[in-house]
Amino acid sequence: MYFTRLSRLLVGALLAATGSSAFAAFSDLNMPLGVTPISREAYELHMLILIICVVIGIIVFGVMFISMLKHRKSLGHEPAQFHHSTKAEIVWTVLPCVILVAMAVPATNALINMEDTSESDLTIKVTAYQWKWKYEYLEDGVTFYSNLAPSSRQAIYEDPRAVDNYLRNVDERVVLPVGKKVRVLLTSDDVIHAWWVPSLGMKKDAIPGFINELWIKIDEDKTGLYRGQCAELCGKDHGFMPIVVEARNEEGYKMWVAERKAAMASKKVAANEAKKPLEAAPEEQAAVVTHASDLVQPSIVAAARSEKSGGL
Amino acid sequence: MSTATTHDEHHEHHDHGPEPGLLRWVFTTNHKDIGTLYLLFALLMFFVGGALAMGIRLELFQPGLQFLDPHRFNQFTTMHALIMIFGAVMPAFVGFANWQIPIMIGAPDMALPRLNNWSFWILPFAFTLLIATFFMPGGAPAGGWTMYPPLVLQGGANVPFLIFAVHLMGISSVLGAINIIVTIFNMRAPGMSLLKMPLFVWTWLITAYLLVAAMPVLAGAVTMLLTDKFFGTAFFNAAGGGDPVMFQHVFWFFGHPEVYIMILPAFGIISQIIPTFCRKPLFGYESMVYATASIAFLSFVVWAHHMFTVGMPLSGELFFMYTTLLIAVPTGVKVFNWVSTMWRGSMSFETPMLWAISFVVLFTIGGFSGLMLAIVPADFQYHDTYFVVAHFHYVLVTGAVFAIIAGAYYWLPKWTGHMYNETLGKWHFWLSAISVNVLFFPQHFLGLAGMPRRIPDYAIQFADWNWVSSVGGFVFGISQLLFVYIVFSTIRGGEKATNRVWEGAHGLEWSLSSPPGYHTFATPPQVSDAEAHS
């Protein structure tokens, strides 16, 4: 058992060392620019402060290294005995303050914009569970759960490189219309989670008993898939609750809503015929039936392991 | 200070030496013995915590799960942090304080020697309780060292052990801190006025106040966890009218001062070492003291920058962003002062100086990423990613731990009476300084590219830099074995150290013999201006 793991590790190490496709991600060095106004503001502030830090670093470390090269005992440099300079100390107290104000102004403006969830076109409610997400479209009446894709789950103990978007793939995507301001309400059913898709530029905690909010407005021309995952430690399978947002144009979004509603209605009928749970709310019933398997699945990884070892 | 030296050596003949045998270490009230105990305990915990880190890096070496199941992985990250913070870094600094403060201010011992013995001997019990949780049903705590409810309350048998261990560590720290405050205010030799104290003593005085103020807050927070779990209260349970975010506020009200508890004594050590090897007085001594005090004050008003994503009101986010940015000012003053001390000095690069210089550079990099994290709109992207992991390891490993190692090389000849092996010391430095950057620098890239922290497995696009980071981690881990070898071979023997040890060293401790007698400064020394703050 350990031998096969070790050999797989060695092969992986060799692959990484010899280059080829394994080097592809070495170029992932920076924050993504993203596809929303918010994500671009975050990116621009990030670059601004990064450049300021690099410039300060070059100056400070530069002076230090010049001093290390020139003011050495081995070169016979005699030590000066000065030990303070009020003028210099005032300068390097005031100057940083000015730089900080220069950084705080754009940051404040960006933050005010980011926290403004008013005048949204559409609201979705996200409820976090250990370890999956539930999405409810409040205006459009669509509800579903989103789990780690089975392909990723099976690859955990097999070959993660063989599947598409390992650990960043789901069974049900969140579909959002481009060009609309979407207000996302976040809460949790158990512990604290955090909903985060880097390209959309905002992260917020999902807290049991409380509702947080954020907003997303994907650029008109940026239809496509955007991937993220839970960002707050939420227990055993914290690393296994991805988020996939599918950005569609308005027509595509409306088609999707219609399809989902039809599917939910037919499943609800089927459920009522098969068995009538007395207490569950209507949308809960639909969810239960659509994803009945989730409820008996205690842990994503434990399930993957037992599948692999033939039921443990 | 030749008078002090002769006094001291004269007295040694009459001194009660240490008790023979192992019981010496159990019953000792001698600050040097207790300092040694603290330092050795910290070294042991550094390797326990380090072994857990090796496990983490081994699992993250490749995508997929190979060695640890996710629950065990979470136990490793949680325990790695708790052991490194409370078992390695904090006790190491208390060890330095015990050894150095009395011999730097000309005191015969700590003011409260029995309390000193107790505050150390609590620790082995605290960590036995904590580490024992690995062998309990459900394993060790796995909710992160920050112990956020409701997750932490899902833990099984480990919860009360974790809470009791934290209480014990807190008691130990507060007792140690009280002892340090009392010693500094009451035991200084005549002429050692507050503004003549070595900077290490100053930074520890301020740190001790932080400990006294912050540790009881942690005790309160974990006690509320205990009653929530076992006695039916609902402090942090929304269903009972509580608020899980309140825990985070209380925790970080302790947690941010805690960050400075782990870095202010490091500033002190570095401020002793750099002037020695520059053969030039420390630049801006008084502004160093004021900067330290300002950092300590600010540390109580920035806590919520650890939790910008919990959904605070806009005004709260702005307040904590501004106060956090403000910390850059006094921290900048410190870095500028160190660089100005080097400027036009007469530098030599013995092992302690190499560690100190790398501290200044790498800690500053950690400071820069801290500044970036303060910008709230960008922090929404950085928060809980590997960017944060890189940030706090730059300030804690290349900051606090590098300063501890620098201080160990600097004072080891004084403590043991032997010079360490300079060649091996330099090997240790270069291996560590290179590998630590291979280990932590790529984690900035991982975080920016979107890898969350505290995950046992990751998407394929994170595989390459994780592989590099793990290789750096393994080299860094193995390099530290060299440190153990160097320390123990220096204790056993080696070239005899002179009293002054370093050509440019100033301060009362260097007027004592190497090693100093078991009891020193039984008669208070006269403090000359030349030996005052170096």
mmCIF file of C-alpha atoms in Angstrom, chain B residues 13-356:
data_model
loop_
_atom_site.group_PDB
_atom_site.id
_atom_site.type_symbol
_atom_site.label_atom_id
_atom_site.label_comp_id
_atom_site.label_asym_id
_atom_site.label_seq_id
_atom_site.Cartn_x
_atom_site.Cartn_y
_atom_site.Cartn_z
ATOM 1 C CA HIS B 13 34.011 30.032 45.615
ATOM 2 C CA HIS B 14 31.368 30.580 48.261
ATOM 3 C CA ASP B 15 28.410 29.950 45.999
ATOM 4 C CA HIS B 16 26.034 27.134 46.479
ATOM 5 C CA GLY B 17 26.377 25.399 43.146
ATOM 6 C CA PRO B 18 23.533 23.480 41.599
ATOM 7 C CA GLU B 19 22.222 20.373 43.322
ATOM 8 C CA PRO B 20 23.639 17.219 41.789
ATOM 9 C CA GLY B 21 21.329 14.938 39.842
ATOM 10 C CA LEU B 22 18.102 15.304 37.953
ATOM 11 C CA LEU B 23 16.162 16.792 40.866
ATOM 12 C CA ARG B 24 18.188 19.966 40.344
ATOM 13 C CA TRP B 25 16.036 20.646 37.319
ATOM 14 C CA VAL B 26 12.764 19.860 39.068
ATOM 15 C CA PHE B 27 13.316 22.030 42.130
ATOM 16 C CA THR B 28 15.494 24.743 40.646
ATOM 17 C CA THR B 29 14.652 28.362 41.290
ATOM 18 C CA ASN B 30 17.749 29.585 39.471
ATOM 19 C CA HIS B 31 16.993 31.825 36.507
ATOM 20 C CA LYS B 32 19.762 30.277 34.418
ATOM 21 C CA ASP B 33 18.539 26.721 35.007
ATOM 22 C CA ILE B 34 14.958 27.732 34.295
ATOM 23 C CA GLY B 35 16.073 29.595 31.183
ATOM 24 C CA THR B 36 17.835 26.446 30.001
ATOM 25 C CA LEU B 37 14.734 24.357 30.722
ATOM 26 C CA TYR B 38 12.540 26.734 28.745
ATOM 27 C CA LEU B 39 14.942 26.752 25.814
ATOM 28 C CA LEU B 40 15.339 22.981 25.694
ATOM 29 C CA PHE B 41 11.581 22.502 26.010
ATOM 30 C CA ALA B 42 11.065 24.943 23.149
ATOM 31 C CA LEU B 43 13.617 23.078 21.038
ATOM 32 C CA LEU B 44 11.837 19.790 21.679
ATOM 33 C CA MET B 45 8.457 21.311 20.759
ATOM 34 C CA PHE B 46 10.007 22.909 17.676
ATOM 35 C CA PHE B 47 10.765 19.395 16.471
ATOM 36 C CA VAL B 48 7.373 17.971 17.452
ATOM 37 C CA GLY B 49 5.624 20.814 15.631
ATOM 38 C CA GLY B 50 8.141 20.480 12.814
ATOM 39 C CA ALA B 51 7.393 16.772 12.422
ATOM 40 C CA LEU B 52 3.715 17.674 11.985
ATOM 41 C CA ALA B 53 4.714 20.269 9.377
ATOM 42 C CA MET B 54 6.674 17.581 7.534
ATOM 43 C CA GLY B 55 3.522 15.461 7.509
ATOM 44 C CA ILE B 56 1.544 18.372 6.075
ATOM 45 C CA ARG B 57 4.109 19.040 3.352
ATOM 46 C CA LEU B 58 4.321 15.323 2.548
ATOM 47 C CA GLU B 59 0.571 15.142 1.974
ATOM 48 C CA LEU B 60 0.658 18.328 -0.106
ATOM 49 C CA PHE B 61 3.620 17.130 -2.166
ATOM 50 C CA GLN B 62 1.273 15.650 -4.773
ATOM 51 C CA PRO B 63 -2.407 16.085 -5.641
ATOM 52 C CA GLY B 64 -4.628 13.280 -4.385
ATOM 53 C CA LEU B 65 -4.501 11.808 -0.899
ATOM 54 C CA GLN B 66 -1.495 9.634 -0.143
ATOM 55 C CA PHE B 67 -0.530 9.698 3.523
ATOM 56 C CA LEU B 68 -3.113 11.427 5.702
ATOM 57 C CA ASP B 69 -6.870 11.241 5.534
ATOM 58 C CA PRO B 70 -8.514 14.691 5.631
ATOM 59 C CA HIS B 71 -9.473 14.473 9.285
ATOM 60 C CA ARG B 72 -5.939 13.548 10.289
ATOM 61 C CA PHE B 73 -4.613 16.337 8.068
ATOM 62 C CA ASN B 74 -6.764 18.880 9.929
ATOM 63 C CA GLN B 75 -5.428 17.521 13.215
ATOM 64 C CA PHE B 76 -1.896 18.048 11.919
ATOM 65 C CA THR B 77 -2.459 21.680 10.877
ATOM 66 C CA THR B 78 -4.244 22.487 14.149
ATOM 67 C CA MET B 79 -1.635 20.869 16.369
ATOM 68 C CA HIS B 80 1.280 22.200 14.316
ATOM 69 C CA ALA B 81 0.089 25.741 15.020
ATOM 70 C CA LEU B 82 -0.719 25.218 18.704
ATOM 71 C CA ILE B 83 2.594 23.492 19.394
ATOM 72 C CA MET B 84 4.702 25.980 17.451
ATOM 73 C CA ILE B 85 3.037 29.056 18.962
ATOM 74 C CA PHE B 86 2.533 28.002 22.565
ATOM 75 C CA GLY B 87 5.196 25.297 22.804
ATOM 76 C CA ALA B 88 8.105 26.532 20.713
ATOM 77 C CA VAL B 89 8.135 30.285 20.036
ATOM 78 C CA MET B 90 6.678 31.634 23.291
ATOM 79 C CA PRO B 91 8.677 29.387 25.668
ATOM 80 C CA ALA B 92 11.859 30.088 23.684
ATOM 81 C CA PHE B 93 11.450 33.817 24.265
ATOM 82 C CA VAL B 94 10.684 33.243 27.952
ATOM 83 C CA GLY B 95 13.857 31.162 28.068
ATOM 84 C CA PHE B 96 15.838 34.085 26.658
ATOM 85 C CA ALA B 97 14.157 36.403 29.158
ATOM 86 C CA ASN B 98 15.100 34.152 32.072
ATOM 87 C CA TRP B 99 18.701 33.821 31.047
ATOM 88 C CA GLN B 100 19.272 37.356 29.872
ATOM 89 C CA ILE B 101 17.152 39.851 31.788
ATOM 90 C CA PRO B 102 18.840 39.373 35.183
ATOM 91 C CA ILE B 103 22.347 39.439 33.729
ATOM 92 C CA MET B 104 21.500 42.399 31.484
ATOM 93 C CA ILE B 105 20.105 44.588 34.277
ATOM 94 C CA GLY B 106 22.555 43.440 36.937
ATOM 95 C CA ALA B 107 20.085 41.465 39.064
ATOM 96 C CA PRO B 108 21.030 38.347 41.072
ATOM 97 C CA ASP B 109 17.987 36.403 39.829
ATOM 98 C CA MET B 110 14.355 36.849 38.838
ATOM 99 C CA ALA B 111 12.243 38.605 41.460
ATOM 100 C CA LEU B 112 9.931 35.623 42.044
ATOM 101 C CA PRO B 113 12.071 32.473 41.752
ATOM 102 C CA ARG B 114 9.544 29.912 42.989
ATOM 103 C CA LEU B 115 6.870 31.302 40.698
ATOM 104 C CA ASN B 116 9.441 31.010 37.951
ATOM 105 C CA ASN B 117 9.879 27.293 38.635
ATOM 106 C CA TRP B 118 6.127 26.789 38.594
ATOM 107 C CA SER B 119 5.522 28.755 35.420
ATOM 108 C CA PHE B 120 7.957 26.484 33.587
ATOM 109 C CA TRP B 121 6.802 23.185 35.058
ATOM 110 C CA ILE B 122 3.196 23.828 34.088
ATOM 111 C CA LEU B 123 4.210 23.591 30.443
ATOM 112 C CA PRO B 124 5.229 19.915 30.189
ATOM 113 C CA PHE B 125 1.877 18.978 31.721
ATOM 114 C CA ALA B 126 -0.046 21.286 29.414
ATOM 115 C CA PHE B 127 1.597 19.780 26.356
ATOM 116 C CA THR B 128 1.238 16.221 27.596
ATOM 117 C CA LEU B 129 -2.503 16.843 27.839
ATOM 118 C CA LEU B 130 -2.575 18.456 24.413
ATOM 119 C CA ILE B 131 -0.484 15.874 22.582
ATOM 120 C CA ALA B 132 -2.277 12.990 24.316
ATOM 121 C CA THR B 133 -5.386 13.911 22.314
ATOM 122 C CA PHE B 134 -3.758 12.276 19.281
ATOM 123 C CA PHE B 135 -4.364 8.927 20.980
ATOM 124 C CA MET B 136 -7.980 9.547 21.932
ATOM 125 C CA PRO B 137 -11.082 8.440 20.071
ATOM 126 C CA GLY B 138 -11.670 11.040 17.365
ATOM 127 C CA GLY B 139 -8.062 12.154 17.540
ATOM 128 C CA ALA B 140 -6.565 15.554 18.225
ATOM 129 C CA PRO B 141 -8.349 18.899 17.797
ATOM 130 C CA ALA B 142 -9.009 19.430 14.091
ATOM 131 C CA GLY B 143 -10.878 22.742 13.986
ATOM 132 C CA GLY B 144 -7.811 24.933 13.483
ATOM 133 C CA TRP B 145 -5.718 26.581 16.202
ATOM 134 C CA THR B 146 -8.163 29.490 16.109
ATOM 135 C CA MET B 147 -10.785 27.132 17.602
ATOM 136 C CA TYR B 148 -13.733 28.738 15.808
ATOM 137 C CA PRO B 149 -17.120 27.484 16.915
ATOM 138 C CA PRO B 150 -19.283 25.741 15.869
ATOM 139 C CA LEU B 151 -16.609 23.621 14.170
ATOM 140 C CA VAL B 152 -14.370 23.167 17.214
ATOM 141 C CA LEU B 153 -17.336 21.967 19.252
ATOM 142 C CA GLN B 154 -17.780 19.087 16.826
ATOM 143 C CA GLY B 155 -14.563 17.665 18.279
ATOM 144 C CA GLY B 156 -14.960 14.678 20.559
ATOM 145 C CA ALA B 157 -12.907 13.782 23.617
ATOM 146 C CA ASN B 158 -10.218 16.282 22.668
ATOM 147 C CA VAL B 159 -12.301 19.407 23.388
ATOM 148 C CA PRO B 160 -11.929 19.558 27.202
ATOM 149 C CA PHE B 161 -8.267 18.559 26.916
ATOM 150 C CA LEU B 162 -7.627 21.324 24.405
ATOM 151 C CA ILE B 163 -9.368 23.897 26.597
ATOM 152 C CA PHE B 164 -7.611 22.811 29.779
ATOM 153 C CA ALA B 165 -4.239 22.771 28.012
ATOM 154 C CA VAL B 166 -4.867 26.324 26.751
ATOM 155 C CA HIS B 167 -5.766 27.405 30.283
ATOM 156 C CA LEU B 168 -2.526 25.937 31.597
ATOM 157 C CA MET B 169 -0.431 27.594 28.890
ATOM 158 C CA GLY B 170 -2.144 30.875 29.674
ATOM 159 C CA ILE B 171 -1.431 30.566 33.396
ATOM 160 C CA SER B 172 2.190 29.736 32.657
ATOM 161 C CA SER B 173 2.557 32.745 30.361
ATOM 162 C CA VAL B 174 0.868 35.188 32.723
ATOM 163 C CA LEU B 175 2.979 34.043 35.679
ATOM 164 C CA GLY B 176 6.138 34.335 33.587
ATOM 165 C CA ALA B 177 5.090 37.792 32.420
ATOM 166 C CA ILE B 178 4.350 39.029 35.956
ATOM 167 C CA ASN B 179 7.749 37.791 37.042
ATOM 168 C CA ILE B 180 9.450 39.674 34.218
ATOM 169 C CA ILE B 181 7.611 42.930 34.967
ATOM 170 C CA VAL B 182 8.404 42.713 38.678
ATOM 171 C CA THR B 183 12.038 41.854 37.983
ATOM 172 C CA ILE B 184 12.559 44.747 35.595
ATOM 173 C CA PHE B 185 10.925 47.307 37.859
ATOM 174 C CA ASN B 186 12.542 46.193 41.107
ATOM 175 C CA MET B 187 15.836 44.479 40.434
ATOM 176 C CA ARG B 188 17.788 46.842 38.178
ATOM 177 C CA ALA B 189 21.316 47.649 39.344
ATOM 178 C CA PRO B 190 21.956 51.222 40.503
ATOM 179 C CA GLY B 191 22.431 53.439 37.461
ATOM 180 C CA MET B 192 20.427 51.166 35.178
ATOM 181 C CA SER B 193 17.641 53.665 34.570
ATOM 182 C CA LEU B 194 14.776 52.609 32.320
ATOM 183 C CA LEU B 195 16.175 54.407 29.301
ATOM 184 C CA LYS B 196 19.549 52.768 29.776
ATOM 185 C CA MET B 197 18.147 49.245 29.641
ATOM 186 C CA PRO B 198 19.191 47.068 26.707
ATOM 187 C CA LEU B 199 16.498 47.002 24.043
ATOM 188 C CA PHE B 200 15.896 43.287 24.604
ATOM 189 C CA VAL B 201 14.805 44.115 28.168
ATOM 190 C CA TRP B 202 12.568 46.910 26.917
ATOM 191 C CA THR B 203 10.844 44.759 24.318
ATOM 192 C CA TRP B 204 10.267 42.041 26.911
ATOM 193 C CA LEU B 205 8.831 44.537 29.398
ATOM 194 C CA ILE B 206 6.278 45.619 26.801
ATOM 195 C CA THR B 207 5.644 42.016 25.729
ATOM 196 C CA ALA B 208 4.983 41.050 29.341
ATOM 197 C CA TYR B 209 2.256 43.683 29.564
ATOM 198 C CA LEU B 210 0.728 42.321 26.360
ATOM 199 C CA LEU B 211 0.739 38.829 27.874
ATOM 200 C CA VAL B 212 -0.926 39.965 31.081
ATOM 201 C CA ALA B 213 -3.590 41.785 29.079
ATOM 202 C CA ALA B 214 -4.180 39.231 26.318
ATOM 203 C CA MET B 215 -3.935 35.750 27.832
ATOM 204 C CA PRO B 216 -6.925 36.132 30.191
ATOM 205 C CA VAL B 217 -9.029 37.086 27.160
ATOM 206 C CA LEU B 218 -8.125 33.777 25.534
ATOM 207 C CA ALA B 219 -8.931 31.999 28.779
ATOM 208 C CA GLY B 220 -12.345 33.655 28.778
ATOM 209 C CA ALA B 221 -12.991 32.705 25.169
ATOM 210 C CA VAL B 222 -12.139 29.038 25.636
ATOM 211 C CA THR B 223 -14.105 28.899 28.886
ATOM 212 C CA MET B 224 -17.178 30.050 26.981
ATOM 213 C CA LEU B 225 -16.479 27.243 24.486
ATOM 214 C CA LEU B 226 -16.361 24.823 27.396
ATOM 215 C CA THR B 227 -19.707 25.931 28.813
ATOM 216 C CA ASP B 228 -21.271 25.943 25.337
ATOM 217 C CA LYS B 229 -20.135 22.377 24.808
ATOM 218 C CA PHE B 230 -20.867 20.867 28.206
ATOM 219 C CA PHE B 231 -23.108 23.130 30.273
ATOM 220 C CA GLY B 232 -25.809 24.159 27.842
ATOM 221 C CA THR B 233 -24.903 27.809 27.353
ATOM 222 C CA ALA B 234 -25.230 29.412 23.921
ATOM 223 C CA PHE B 235 -22.589 32.137 23.797
ATOM 224 C CA PHE B 236 -21.677 31.174 20.249
ATOM 225 C CA ASN B 237 -24.803 29.367 19.126
ATOM 226 C CA ALA B 238 -27.247 31.427 17.093
ATOM 227 C CA ALA B 239 -30.057 28.974 17.872
ATOM 228 C CA GLY B 240 -29.768 29.974 21.521
ATOM 229 C CA GLY B 241 -29.400 33.690 20.868
ATOM 230 C CA GLY B 242 -25.608 33.662 20.666
ATOM 231 C CA ASP B 243 -23.242 34.576 17.873
ATOM 232 C CA PRO B 244 -20.426 32.451 16.451
ATOM 233 C CA VAL B 245 -18.692 35.596 15.197
ATOM 234 C CA MET B 246 -18.457 36.943 18.741
ATOM 235 C CA PHE B 247 -15.948 34.172 19.451
ATOM 236 C CA GLN B 248 -13.817 35.437 16.592
ATOM 237 C CA HIS B 249 -13.861 38.967 17.991
ATOM 238 C CA VAL B 250 -12.878 37.775 21.452
ATOM 239 C CA PHE B 251 -10.302 35.336 20.106
ATOM 240 C CA TRP B 252 -8.568 37.914 17.906
ATOM 241 C CA PHE B 253 -8.653 40.498 20.672
ATOM 242 C CA PHE B 254 -6.238 38.034 22.254
ATOM 243 C CA GLY B 255 -4.827 36.837 18.939
ATOM 244 C CA HIS B 256 -3.446 40.037 17.566
ATOM 245 C CA PRO B 257 -1.523 41.058 20.685
ATOM 246 C CA GLU B 258 -0.346 37.423 20.640
ATOM 247 C CA VAL B 259 1.224 38.048 17.239
ATOM 248 C CA TYR B 260 3.277 40.866 18.774
ATOM 249 C CA ILE B 261 4.050 38.774 21.836
ATOM 250 C CA MET B 262 5.849 36.523 19.382
ATOM 251 C CA ILE B 263 7.672 39.291 17.515
ATOM 252 C CA LEU B 264 8.563 42.078 19.985
ATOM 253 C CA PRO B 265 11.194 40.001 21.842
ATOM 254 C CA ALA B 266 12.569 39.096 18.399
ATOM 255 C CA PHE B 267 12.952 42.821 17.693
ATOM 256 C CA GLY B 268 14.819 43.020 20.988
ATOM 257 C CA ILE B 269 17.236 40.225 20.114
ATOM 258 C CA ILE B 270 17.942 41.696 16.679
ATOM 259 C CA SER B 271 18.507 45.127 18.242
ATOM 260 C CA GLN B 272 21.219 43.579 20.451
ATOM 261 C CA ILE B 273 22.943 41.657 17.664
ATOM 262 C CA ILE B 274 23.133 44.226 14.867
ATOM 263 C CA PRO B 275 25.051 46.925 16.832
ATOM 264 C CA THR B 276 27.505 44.302 18.099
ATOM 265 C CA PHE B 277 28.532 43.153 14.642
ATOM 266 C CA CYS B 278 28.427 46.704 13.210
ATOM 267 C CA ARG B 279 30.664 47.916 16.079
ATOM 268 C CA LYS B 280 28.422 50.955 16.216
ATOM 269 C CA PRO B 281 25.692 52.036 18.662
ATOM 270 C CA LEU B 282 22.085 51.203 17.846
ATOM 271 C CA PHE B 283 20.561 53.993 15.794
ATOM 272 C CA GLY B 284 17.565 55.701 17.386
ATOM 273 C CA TYR B 285 17.433 53.833 20.715
ATOM 274 C CA GLU B 286 14.635 55.973 22.086
ATOM 275 C CA SER B 287 12.563 55.826 18.933
ATOM 276 C CA MET B 288 12.961 52.022 19.078
ATOM 277 C CA VAL B 289 11.428 52.055 22.553
ATOM 278 C CA TYR B 290 8.581 54.349 21.491
ATOM 279 C CA ALA B 291 7.987 52.352 18.309
ATOM 280 C CA THR B 292 7.726 49.136 20.350
ATOM 281 C CA ALA B 293 5.256 50.762 22.716
ATOM 282 C CA SER B 294 3.185 52.115 19.804
ATOM 283 C CA ILE B 295 3.063 48.707 18.145
ATOM 284 C CA ALA B 296 1.900 47.214 21.444
ATOM 285 C CA PHE B 297 -0.824 49.827 21.822
ATOM 286 C CA LEU B 298 -2.014 49.449 18.245
ATOM 287 C CA SER B 299 -2.124 45.675 18.625
ATOM 288 C CA PHE B 300 -5.291 46.081 20.704
ATOM 289 C CA VAL B 301 -7.211 48.012 18.071
ATOM 290 C CA VAL B 302 -6.603 45.994 14.898
ATOM 291 C CA TRP B 303 -7.997 42.567 15.785
ATOM 292 C CA ALA B 304 -10.813 42.387 13.263
ATOM 293 C CA HIS B 305 -8.408 42.512 10.305
ATOM 294 C CA HIS B 306 -8.190 38.736 10.783
ATOM 295 C CA MET B 307 -11.889 38.453 9.976
ATOM 296 C CA PHE B 308 -12.727 40.923 7.232
ATOM 297 C CA THR B 309 -14.915 38.310 5.506
ATOM 298 C CA VAL B 310 -17.337 37.729 8.402
ATOM 299 C CA GLY B 311 -19.599 40.509 7.194
ATOM 300 C CA MET B 312 -18.836 43.498 9.384
ATOM 301 C CA PRO B 313 -20.468 46.886 8.828
ATOM 302 C CA LEU B 314 -18.619 49.069 6.338
ATOM 303 C CA SER B 315 -17.550 51.503 9.077
ATOM 304 C CA GLY B 316 -15.992 48.638 11.041
ATOM 305 C CA GLU B 317 -14.073 47.443 8.018
ATOM 306 C CA LEU B 318 -12.767 50.950 7.349
ATOM 307 C CA PHE B 319 -11.723 51.461 10.981
ATOM 308 C CA PHE B 320 -9.771 48.217 11.111
ATOM 309 C CA MET B 321 -8.181 48.880 7.726
ATOM 310 C CA TYR B 322 -6.892 52.290 8.839
ATOM 311 C CA THR B 323 -5.555 51.120 12.205
ATOM 312 C CA THR B 324 -3.854 48.164 10.547
ATOM 313 C CA LEU B 325 -2.175 50.389 7.977
ATOM 314 C CA LEU B 326 -0.981 52.576 10.845
ATOM 315 C CA ILE B 327 1.085 49.708 12.285
ATOM 316 C CA ALA B 328 3.351 49.996 9.264
ATOM 317 C CA VAL B 329 4.669 53.326 10.618
ATOM 318 C CA PRO B 330 6.335 52.170 13.874
ATOM 319 C CA THR B 331 7.373 48.891 12.239
ATOM 320 C CA GLY B 332 8.973 50.874 9.431
ATOM 321 C CA VAL B 333 10.819 53.005 12.004
ATOM 322 C CA LYS B 334 12.346 49.836 13.422
ATOM 323 C CA VAL B 335 13.540 48.566 10.055
ATOM 324 C CA PHE B 336 14.947 51.997 9.123
ATOM 325 C CA ASN B 337 16.777 52.129 12.457
ATOM 326 C CA TRP B 338 18.368 48.737 11.900
ATOM 327 C CA VAL B 339 19.501 49.722 8.418
ATOM 328 C CA SER B 340 20.841 53.038 9.745
ATOM 329 C CA THR B 341 22.752 51.135 12.422
ATOM 330 C CA MET B 342 24.450 49.143 9.661
ATOM 331 C CA TRP B 343 25.177 52.272 7.614
ATOM 332 C CA ARG B 344 28.844 53.258 7.951
ATOM 333 C CA GLY B 345 29.433 50.606 10.559
ATOM 334 C CA SER B 346 32.332 48.184 10.574
ATOM 335 C CA MET B 347 30.494 45.008 9.827
ATOM 336 C CA SER B 348 31.531 41.413 10.189
ATOM 337 C CA PHE B 349 29.324 38.464 9.394
ATOM 338 C CA GLU B 350 29.527 35.831 12.089
ATOM 339 C CA THR B 351 26.603 33.382 12.288
ATOM 340 C CA PRO B 352 24.368 35.457 14.641
ATOM 341 C CA MET B 353 24.751 38.472 12.333
ATOM 342 C CA LEU B 354 23.836 36.403 9.255
ATOM 343 C CA TRP B 355 20.624 35.293 10.936
ATOM 344 C CA ALA B 356 19.920 38.847 12.083
#
